[in-house]
Amino acid sequence: MNLAKFPRVHLAHLPTPLEHMPRLSEALGGPDIYIKRDDCTGLSTGGNKTRKLEFLMAEAQAQGADMVMTQGATQSNHARQTAAAAAKLGMDCHILLEDRTGYNYDNYKHNGNVLLDHLHGATMEHRGPDLDMNAEMEAVAEKFRTEGRNVYTIPGGGSNATGALGYVNCALEMLNQFVTTGLNVDHIVHATGSAGTQAGLIVGLRAMNANIPLLGIGVRAPKAKQEENVYNLAVKTAEKLGCPGVVAREDVVANTDYVGPGYGMPAEDTLEAIDIFAKHEAILLDPVYSAKGGAGLIDLIRKGHFKKGEKVVFLHTGGAIGLTGYRHLFNVPE
Ligand SMILES: *Cc1c(COP(=O)(O)O)cnc(C)c1O
């Protein structure tokens, strides 16, 4: 495996910190919990899509693109990081935003990630739920192409084999941090959605022959579907990297018990995770992804799945700016 052969633009502040969470560990009374701060990748309030965009935007540049397009939910962190990367690299950005929640709150529709999309100069259009959003995007891209634009399209979440390389890189970075700090990690846990994060991580871990179990906490799809999506993308990513076959189907594990009412809609335990992380470690989780991952972590500690004496790393994938888009969830006194 040689990641350096793929074109890459440097957009993220790397390596992101790996920190201990002593107060959260003590409060939960289970394993020692560490946090990998991919909420601190730096680009326009950070998040996990920035690592993927290092490889995706380099491919766009190599193809001579003058415009990038992508798609996501209204409060998409991926759309915001893509808009930011395009601004930084001097490309136009057009995004399709899907209304997956039906929320009519002004903050949901105009604050948080949507505000930043706008500030970065992205143009946007909206779609209702239940459409094939990648197909919608390709149709719009074709229209721009007939007008002479060179458009590079990025799938939802930046999750293709090129984007997943960013999380192969993160796996290498984490393994190096574990070695240099002498941290013998038993589990890595993170929120999984469009699958690129988990697929890249599992390829990187297994290509380095690290047998640390990786657990994705789902935010949308049922377990079988989520694992299939991650596995299929891991296979493609391993092939692209020249190490086919490193990932076995059993290496891909998702737990989808913490999705709650649906994508982008928090459950009680989502809100509890936001509260616990904020009050014990001053870590901000978002209601769509990282707090569902956090809820899974907390519950699996309470149930004894992660045990005292073990060391668990929670990969914080970002998204806190979305809290302002979800202002309605929080009762702030006068
Ligand atoms: C996109 C996203 C995820 C999920 O990552 P995938 O690669 O799409 O599975 C998790 N957390 C946050 C904050 C995200 O924006």
PDB file of C-alpha atoms in Angstrom, residues 7-9 55-65 91 150 152:
ATOM      1  CA  PRO A   7      -2.868  13.149  -5.825  1.00  0.00           C
ATOM      2  CA  ARG A   8      -3.738  15.056  -2.671  1.00  0.00           C
ATOM      3  CA  VAL A   9      -4.283  18.682  -1.690  1.00  0.00           C
ATOM      4  CA  PHE A  55      -8.090  13.293  -2.317  1.00  0.00           C
ATOM      5  CA  LEU A  56     -11.344  14.231  -4.081  1.00  0.00           C
ATOM      6  CA  MET A  57     -10.406  17.860  -4.728  1.00  0.00           C
ATOM      7  CA  ALA A  58      -6.965  16.807  -5.966  1.00  0.00           C
ATOM      8  CA  GLU A  59      -8.703  14.543  -8.488  1.00  0.00           C
ATOM      9  CA  ALA A  60     -10.980  17.445  -9.486  1.00  0.00           C
ATOM     10  CA  GLN A  61      -7.922  19.654 -10.050  1.00  0.00           C
ATOM     11  CA  ALA A  62      -6.155  16.911 -12.016  1.00  0.00           C
ATOM     12  CA  GLN A  63      -9.207  16.725 -14.311  1.00  0.00           C
ATOM     13  CA  GLY A  64      -9.131  20.490 -14.823  1.00  0.00           C
ATOM     14  CA  ALA A  65     -12.505  21.054 -13.139  1.00  0.00           C
ATOM     15  CA  MET A  91     -13.455  26.609  -7.896  1.00  0.00           C
ATOM     16  CA  ASN A 150     -15.941  21.337 -16.466  1.00  0.00           C
ATOM     17  CA  TYR A 152     -16.455  17.340 -11.033  1.00  0.00           C
TER      18      TYR A 152
END
